[in-house]
Amino acid sequence: MAHRLAIESEHIRADMVEAMEFPHLANKYQVFGVPRTVINETTHVEGMVPEATLVEALLQAVSAGE
Amino acid sequence: MPLIADKDREQLQKIFAENLTAPVKLVMFTQEFECDFCAETRQLVEELAATSDLVQAEVYDFVADKAVAESYGVDKIPAIAVVGERDYGVRFYGIPSGYEFSTLIEDIINVSRGESGLSEATVAAVADIHTPVHLQVFVTPT
């Protein structure tokens, strides 16, 4: 779904990161369960969530950063 | 030994033939002494490119082609950028296996068509975003 958001908006880029191959990043972002979505380094979304929930978190992260 | 089994390859050929409308580049970054999973990721990308004339593999060396890596914002390997008519910012870091392989196939189709397939409400919501957003989704092989 993150990749779909990147396709939709030219302002959004989305990385899928394999946690086992990049343990230093998993550690940095405190990944204990997957999927874990990190938005702009600051906001986290835990687990598989409905589209609307992810979009809500996304908008919150954007407005927090403004 | 191929990573994509014969019957899966046939199914992929069919899915791509039915759904791809424009060329997609899988821009892959590895290095000379290939990292854990780099060789497998490169092989996967090359096998995918063999399933459709519209899917193309471009393999770069993360060290020797540093400028290319930077132009794609790639800072770790193995990396795959799924690029269509433009670069939408779709990246995979680490090998896309299991469930993530399905995500890669879905991405190739969406990027080819330039369509996100998101709901009208989501499309309207993200239209209001005018500042850079970076999503990192951490996954494990399934």
PDB file of C-alpha atoms in Angstrom:
ATOM      1  CA  MET A   1       0.000   0.000   0.000  1.00  0.00           C
ATOM      2  CA  ALA A   2       2.931   2.342   0.700  1.00  0.00           C
ATOM      3  CA  HIS A   3       4.127   1.773  -2.861  1.00  0.00           C
ATOM      4  CA  ARG A   4       0.645   2.604  -4.186  1.00  0.00           C
ATOM      5  CA  LEU A   5       0.801   5.894  -2.268  1.00  0.00           C
ATOM      6  CA  ALA A   6       4.183   6.645  -3.884  1.00  0.00           C
ATOM      7  CA  ILE A   7       2.677   6.028  -7.321  1.00  0.00           C
ATOM      8  CA  GLU A   8      -0.248   8.314  -6.496  1.00  0.00           C
ATOM      9  CA  SER A   9       1.750  11.281  -5.169  1.00  0.00           C
ATOM     10  CA  GLU A  10       4.947  12.757  -6.565  1.00  0.00           C
ATOM     11  CA  HIS A  11       5.775  13.909  -3.036  1.00  0.00           C
ATOM     12  CA  ILE A  12       5.692  10.429  -1.528  1.00  0.00           C
ATOM     13  CA  ARG A  13       8.475   7.877  -1.812  1.00  0.00           C
ATOM     14  CA  ALA A  14       8.174   4.422  -0.294  1.00  0.00           C
ATOM     15  CA  ASP A  15      10.790   1.855   0.663  1.00  0.00           C
ATOM     16  CA  MET A  16      10.147  -1.741   1.513  1.00  0.00           C
ATOM     17  CA  VAL A  17      12.962  -2.721   3.849  1.00  0.00           C
ATOM     18  CA  GLU A  18      13.734  -6.325   4.684  1.00  0.00           C
ATOM     19  CA  ALA A  19      14.346  -6.087   8.436  1.00  0.00           C
ATOM     20  CA  MET A  20      16.612  -9.159   8.744  1.00  0.00           C
ATOM     21  CA  GLU A  21      18.983  -7.884   6.044  1.00  0.00           C
ATOM     22  CA  PHE A  22      19.246  -4.413   7.585  1.00  0.00           C
ATOM     23  CA  PRO A  23      19.328  -5.090  11.342  1.00  0.00           C
ATOM     24  CA  HIS A  24      20.870  -1.692  12.103  1.00  0.00           C
ATOM     25  CA  LEU A  25      17.786   0.016  10.613  1.00  0.00           C
ATOM     26  CA  ALA A  26      15.392  -2.398  12.323  1.00  0.00           C
ATOM     27  CA  ASN A  27      17.176  -1.521  15.554  1.00  0.00           C
ATOM     28  CA  LYS A  28      17.183   2.229  14.853  1.00  0.00           C
ATOM     29  CA  TYR A  29      13.428   2.251  14.175  1.00  0.00           C
ATOM     30  CA  GLN A  30      12.665  -0.216  16.984  1.00  0.00           C
ATOM     31  CA  VAL A  31      11.111  -2.830  14.759  1.00  0.00           C
ATOM     32  CA  PHE A  32       9.882  -5.623  17.021  1.00  0.00           C
ATOM     33  CA  GLY A  33       6.955  -6.704  14.877  1.00  0.00           C
ATOM     34  CA  VAL A  34       6.234  -6.474  11.176  1.00  0.00           C
ATOM     35  CA  PRO A  35       5.046  -4.799   9.157  1.00  0.00           C
ATOM     36  CA  ARG A  36       6.085  -1.556  10.811  1.00  0.00           C
ATOM     37  CA  THR A  37       5.732   1.611   8.759  1.00  0.00           C
ATOM     38  CA  VAL A  38       7.933   4.578   9.589  1.00  0.00           C
ATOM     39  CA  ILE A  39       6.687   7.905   8.223  1.00  0.00           C
ATOM     40  CA  ASN A  40       9.258  10.716   7.902  1.00  0.00           C
ATOM     41  CA  GLU A  41      11.430   9.213  10.643  1.00  0.00           C
ATOM     42  CA  THR A  42       8.956  10.270  13.331  1.00  0.00           C
ATOM     43  CA  THR A  43       5.592   8.518  13.071  1.00  0.00           C
ATOM     44  CA  HIS A  44       5.102   4.768  13.292  1.00  0.00           C
ATOM     45  CA  VAL A  45       2.242   2.563  12.204  1.00  0.00           C
ATOM     46  CA  GLU A  46       2.169  -0.955  13.602  1.00  0.00           C
ATOM     47  CA  GLY A  47       0.885  -3.952  11.659  1.00  0.00           C
ATOM     48  CA  MET A  48      -1.276  -4.321   8.594  1.00  0.00           C
ATOM     49  CA  VAL A  49      -3.778  -1.490   8.729  1.00  0.00           C
ATOM     50  CA  PRO A  50      -6.666  -0.454   6.491  1.00  0.00           C
ATOM     51  CA  GLU A  51      -5.898   2.103   3.769  1.00  0.00           C
ATOM     52  CA  ALA A  52      -7.792   4.867   5.617  1.00  0.00           C
ATOM     53  CA  THR A  53      -5.801   4.322   8.830  1.00  0.00           C
ATOM     54  CA  LEU A  54      -2.465   4.599   7.035  1.00  0.00           C
ATOM     55  CA  VAL A  55      -3.598   7.728   5.176  1.00  0.00           C
ATOM     56  CA  GLU A  56      -4.714   9.291   8.471  1.00  0.00           C
ATOM     57  CA  ALA A  57      -1.286   8.624  10.023  1.00  0.00           C
ATOM     58  CA  LEU A  58       0.344  10.008   6.897  1.00  0.00           C
ATOM     59  CA  LEU A  59      -1.620  13.252   7.034  1.00  0.00           C
ATOM     60  CA  GLN A  60      -0.883  13.602  10.754  1.00  0.00           C
ATOM     61  CA  ALA A  61       2.842  13.156  10.135  1.00  0.00           C
ATOM     62  CA  VAL A  62       2.730  15.736   7.343  1.00  0.00           C
ATOM     63  CA  SER A  63       0.866  18.327   9.412  1.00  0.00           C
ATOM     64  CA  ALA A  64       3.193  17.692  12.395  1.00  0.00           C
ATOM     65  CA  GLY A  65       6.157  18.413  10.146  1.00  0.00           C
ATOM     66  CA  GLU A  66       4.808  21.715   8.843  1.00  0.00           C
TER      67      GLU A  66
ATOM     68  CA  MET B   1      18.929 -22.992 -10.649  1.00  0.00           C
ATOM     69  CA  PRO B   2      16.064 -20.607 -11.366  1.00  0.00           C
ATOM     70  CA  LEU B   3      14.417 -18.797  -8.461  1.00  0.00           C
ATOM     71  CA  ILE B   4      11.101 -18.607 -10.278  1.00  0.00           C
ATOM     72  CA  ALA B   5       9.647 -22.079 -10.884  1.00  0.00           C
ATOM     73  CA  ASP B   6       8.457 -23.004 -14.403  1.00  0.00           C
ATOM     74  CA  LYS B   7       4.761 -22.899 -13.595  1.00  0.00           C
ATOM     75  CA  ASP B   8       5.086 -19.556 -11.790  1.00  0.00           C
ATOM     76  CA  ARG B   9       7.012 -18.164 -14.757  1.00  0.00           C
ATOM     77  CA  GLU B  10       4.227 -19.190 -17.138  1.00  0.00           C
ATOM     78  CA  GLN B  11       1.672 -17.551 -14.882  1.00  0.00           C
ATOM     79  CA  LEU B  12       3.773 -14.370 -14.686  1.00  0.00           C
ATOM     80  CA  GLN B  13       4.118 -14.253 -18.482  1.00  0.00           C
ATOM     81  CA  LYS B  14       0.343 -14.415 -18.708  1.00  0.00           C
ATOM     82  CA  ILE B  15      -0.288 -11.822 -15.971  1.00  0.00           C
ATOM     83  CA  PHE B  16       2.228  -9.394 -17.492  1.00  0.00           C
ATOM     84  CA  ALA B  17       0.907  -9.917 -21.039  1.00  0.00           C
ATOM     85  CA  GLU B  18      -2.607  -9.097 -19.822  1.00  0.00           C
ATOM     86  CA  ASN B  19      -1.788  -6.178 -17.529  1.00  0.00           C
ATOM     87  CA  LEU B  20       1.311  -4.282 -18.619  1.00  0.00           C
ATOM     88  CA  THR B  21       0.664  -1.264 -20.822  1.00  0.00           C
ATOM     89  CA  ALA B  22       4.047   0.518 -20.823  1.00  0.00           C
ATOM     90  CA  PRO B  23       7.697  -0.397 -20.153  1.00  0.00           C
ATOM     91  CA  VAL B  24       8.955  -0.852 -16.596  1.00  0.00           C
ATOM     92  CA  LYS B  25      12.603  -0.776 -15.576  1.00  0.00           C
ATOM     93  CA  LEU B  26      13.820  -2.765 -12.598  1.00  0.00           C
ATOM     94  CA  VAL B  27      16.925  -0.804 -11.630  1.00  0.00           C
ATOM     95  CA  MET B  28      18.964  -3.069  -9.378  1.00  0.00           C
ATOM     96  CA  PHE B  29      22.022  -2.205  -7.317  1.00  0.00           C
ATOM     97  CA  THR B  30      24.542  -4.794  -6.196  1.00  0.00           C
ATOM     98  CA  GLN B  31      28.321  -4.785  -5.879  1.00  0.00           C
ATOM     99  CA  GLU B  32      31.311  -6.734  -7.185  1.00  0.00           C
ATOM    100  CA  PHE B  33      31.649  -8.842  -4.052  1.00  0.00           C
ATOM    101  CA  GLU B  34      27.957  -9.464  -3.806  1.00  0.00           C
ATOM    102  CA  CYS B  35      26.385  -8.925  -0.395  1.00  0.00           C
ATOM    103  CA  ASP B  36      24.022 -11.333   1.362  1.00  0.00           C
ATOM    104  CA  PHE B  37      21.055 -11.815  -0.960  1.00  0.00           C
ATOM    105  CA  CYS B  38      22.551  -9.491  -3.629  1.00  0.00           C
ATOM    106  CA  ALA B  39      23.173 -12.353  -6.064  1.00  0.00           C
ATOM    107  CA  GLU B  40      19.677 -13.778  -5.506  1.00  0.00           C
ATOM    108  CA  THR B  41      18.053 -10.366  -5.893  1.00  0.00           C
ATOM    109  CA  ARG B  42      19.933  -9.747  -9.148  1.00  0.00           C
ATOM    110  CA  GLN B  43      18.936 -13.187 -10.440  1.00  0.00           C
ATOM    111  CA  LEU B  44      15.299 -12.546  -9.503  1.00  0.00           C
ATOM    112  CA  VAL B  45      15.280  -9.224 -11.375  1.00  0.00           C
ATOM    113  CA  GLU B  46      16.869 -10.837 -14.436  1.00  0.00           C
ATOM    114  CA  GLU B  47      14.384 -13.717 -14.398  1.00  0.00           C
ATOM    115  CA  LEU B  48      11.495 -11.255 -14.141  1.00  0.00           C
ATOM    116  CA  ALA B  49      12.839  -9.267 -17.096  1.00  0.00           C
ATOM    117  CA  ALA B  50      12.855 -12.483 -19.138  1.00  0.00           C
ATOM    118  CA  THR B  51       9.100 -12.934 -18.632  1.00  0.00           C
ATOM    119  CA  SER B  52       7.999  -9.830 -20.566  1.00  0.00           C
ATOM    120  CA  ASP B  53       9.348  -7.542 -23.291  1.00  0.00           C
ATOM    121  CA  LEU B  54       7.975  -4.656 -21.237  1.00  0.00           C
ATOM    122  CA  VAL B  55      10.064  -5.507 -18.175  1.00  0.00           C
ATOM    123  CA  GLN B  56      13.701  -4.508 -18.379  1.00  0.00           C
ATOM    124  CA  ALA B  57      16.496  -5.168 -15.889  1.00  0.00           C
ATOM    125  CA  GLU B  58      19.284  -2.643 -15.348  1.00  0.00           C
ATOM    126  CA  VAL B  59      21.991  -3.790 -12.982  1.00  0.00           C
ATOM    127  CA  TYR B  60      24.419  -1.315 -11.451  1.00  0.00           C
ATOM    128  CA  ASP B  61      27.364  -1.584  -9.113  1.00  0.00           C
ATOM    129  CA  PHE B  62      26.658   0.326  -5.921  1.00  0.00           C
ATOM    130  CA  VAL B  63      30.321   1.341  -5.634  1.00  0.00           C
ATOM    131  CA  ALA B  64      31.421   1.844  -9.258  1.00  0.00           C
ATOM    132  CA  ASP B  65      28.105   3.469 -10.278  1.00  0.00           C
ATOM    133  CA  LYS B  66      27.818   5.650  -7.172  1.00  0.00           C
ATOM    134  CA  ALA B  67      26.379   8.576  -9.155  1.00  0.00           C
ATOM    135  CA  VAL B  68      23.547   6.403 -10.510  1.00  0.00           C
ATOM    136  CA  ALA B  69      22.797   5.077  -7.026  1.00  0.00           C
ATOM    137  CA  GLU B  70      22.640   8.636  -5.714  1.00  0.00           C
ATOM    138  CA  SER B  71      20.345   9.722  -8.540  1.00  0.00           C
ATOM    139  CA  TYR B  72      17.895   7.036  -7.388  1.00  0.00           C
ATOM    140  CA  GLY B  73      18.436   7.885  -3.708  1.00  0.00           C
ATOM    141  CA  VAL B  74      19.726   4.355  -3.097  1.00  0.00           C
ATOM    142  CA  ASP B  75      21.798   4.178   0.106  1.00  0.00           C
ATOM    143  CA  LYS B  76      21.976   0.435   0.779  1.00  0.00           C
ATOM    144  CA  ILE B  77      21.950  -2.845  -1.148  1.00  0.00           C
ATOM    145  CA  PRO B  78      20.500  -5.034  -2.488  1.00  0.00           C
ATOM    146  CA  ALA B  79      18.148  -2.398  -3.875  1.00  0.00           C
ATOM    147  CA  ILE B  80      15.524  -2.400  -6.610  1.00  0.00           C
ATOM    148  CA  ALA B  81      13.882   0.735  -7.995  1.00  0.00           C
ATOM    149  CA  VAL B  82      10.688   0.046  -9.951  1.00  0.00           C
ATOM    150  CA  VAL B  83      10.622   2.789 -12.582  1.00  0.00           C
ATOM    151  CA  GLY B  84       7.971   3.500 -15.198  1.00  0.00           C
ATOM    152  CA  GLU B  85       7.180   6.560 -17.281  1.00  0.00           C
ATOM    153  CA  ARG B  86       8.638   8.454 -14.349  1.00  0.00           C
ATOM    154  CA  ASP B  87      10.353   7.433 -11.112  1.00  0.00           C
ATOM    155  CA  TYR B  88       7.507   7.164  -8.618  1.00  0.00           C
ATOM    156  CA  GLY B  89       9.845   6.526  -5.678  1.00  0.00           C
ATOM    157  CA  VAL B  90       9.089   2.806  -5.359  1.00  0.00           C
ATOM    158  CA  ARG B  91      12.026   0.927  -3.772  1.00  0.00           C
ATOM    159  CA  PHE B  92      12.805  -2.491  -2.371  1.00  0.00           C
ATOM    160  CA  TYR B  93      15.770  -2.949  -0.022  1.00  0.00           C
ATOM    161  CA  GLY B  94      16.575  -6.612   0.517  1.00  0.00           C
ATOM    162  CA  ILE B  95      15.267  -9.515  -1.501  1.00  0.00           C
ATOM    163  CA  PRO B  96      11.521  -9.411  -2.206  1.00  0.00           C
ATOM    164  CA  SER B  97      10.635 -12.989  -1.304  1.00  0.00           C
ATOM    165  CA  GLY B  98       7.413 -14.609  -0.138  1.00  0.00           C
ATOM    166  CA  TYR B  99       4.627 -12.086   0.295  1.00  0.00           C
ATOM    167  CA  GLU B 100       6.914  -9.259  -0.888  1.00  0.00           C
ATOM    168  CA  PHE B 101       7.392 -10.998  -4.219  1.00  0.00           C
ATOM    169  CA  SER B 102       3.646 -10.557  -4.811  1.00  0.00           C
ATOM    170  CA  THR B 103       4.054  -6.899  -3.850  1.00  0.00           C
ATOM    171  CA  LEU B 104       6.815  -6.533  -6.466  1.00  0.00           C
ATOM    172  CA  ILE B 105       4.610  -8.066  -9.185  1.00  0.00           C
ATOM    173  CA  GLU B 106       1.742  -5.774  -8.181  1.00  0.00           C
ATOM    174  CA  ASP B 107       4.122  -2.781  -8.243  1.00  0.00           C
ATOM    175  CA  ILE B 108       5.383  -3.658 -11.738  1.00  0.00           C
ATOM    176  CA  ILE B 109       1.782  -3.689 -12.991  1.00  0.00           C
ATOM    177  CA  ASN B 110       0.781  -0.464 -11.202  1.00  0.00           C
ATOM    178  CA  VAL B 111       3.930   1.368 -12.313  1.00  0.00           C
ATOM    179  CA  SER B 112       3.465   0.186 -15.902  1.00  0.00           C
ATOM    180  CA  ARG B 113      -0.094   1.512 -15.907  1.00  0.00           C
ATOM    181  CA  GLY B 114       0.739   4.620 -13.863  1.00  0.00           C
ATOM    182  CA  GLU B 115      -2.213   3.759 -11.636  1.00  0.00           C
ATOM    183  CA  SER B 116      -2.170   3.450  -7.854  1.00  0.00           C
ATOM    184  CA  GLY B 117      -5.483   1.612  -7.560  1.00  0.00           C
ATOM    185  CA  LEU B 118      -6.217   3.488  -4.313  1.00  0.00           C
ATOM    186  CA  SER B 119      -9.697   4.540  -3.228  1.00  0.00           C
ATOM    187  CA  GLU B 120     -11.149   7.894  -4.308  1.00  0.00           C
ATOM    188  CA  ALA B 121     -10.977   9.120  -0.704  1.00  0.00           C
ATOM    189  CA  THR B 122      -7.250   8.306  -0.493  1.00  0.00           C
ATOM    190  CA  VAL B 123      -6.511   9.888  -3.867  1.00  0.00           C
ATOM    191  CA  ALA B 124      -8.273  13.078  -2.706  1.00  0.00           C
ATOM    192  CA  ALA B 125      -6.426  13.061   0.637  1.00  0.00           C
ATOM    193  CA  VAL B 126      -2.937  12.643  -0.814  1.00  0.00           C
ATOM    194  CA  ALA B 127      -3.614  15.333  -3.433  1.00  0.00           C
ATOM    195  CA  ASP B 128      -3.325  17.802  -0.534  1.00  0.00           C
ATOM    196  CA  ILE B 129       0.211  16.681   0.326  1.00  0.00           C
ATOM    197  CA  HIS B 130       2.792  19.115  -1.017  1.00  0.00           C
ATOM    198  CA  THR B 131       5.784  18.344   1.185  1.00  0.00           C
ATOM    199  CA  PRO B 132       8.131  15.353   0.880  1.00  0.00           C
ATOM    200  CA  VAL B 133       7.003  12.177   2.627  1.00  0.00           C
ATOM    201  CA  HIS B 134       9.252   9.175   3.175  1.00  0.00           C
ATOM    202  CA  LEU B 135       7.588   5.872   4.005  1.00  0.00           C
ATOM    203  CA  GLN B 136       9.710   2.940   5.184  1.00  0.00           C
ATOM    204  CA  VAL B 137       7.863  -0.328   5.598  1.00  0.00           C
ATOM    205  CA  PHE B 138       9.796  -2.944   7.542  1.00  0.00           C
ATOM    206  CA  VAL B 139       8.973  -6.525   6.647  1.00  0.00           C
ATOM    207  CA  THR B 140      10.435  -9.988   7.181  1.00  0.00           C
ATOM    208  CA  PRO B 141      10.483 -12.935   4.778  1.00  0.00           C
ATOM    209  CA  THR B 142       7.346 -15.051   5.006  1.00  0.00           C
TER     210      THR B 142
END
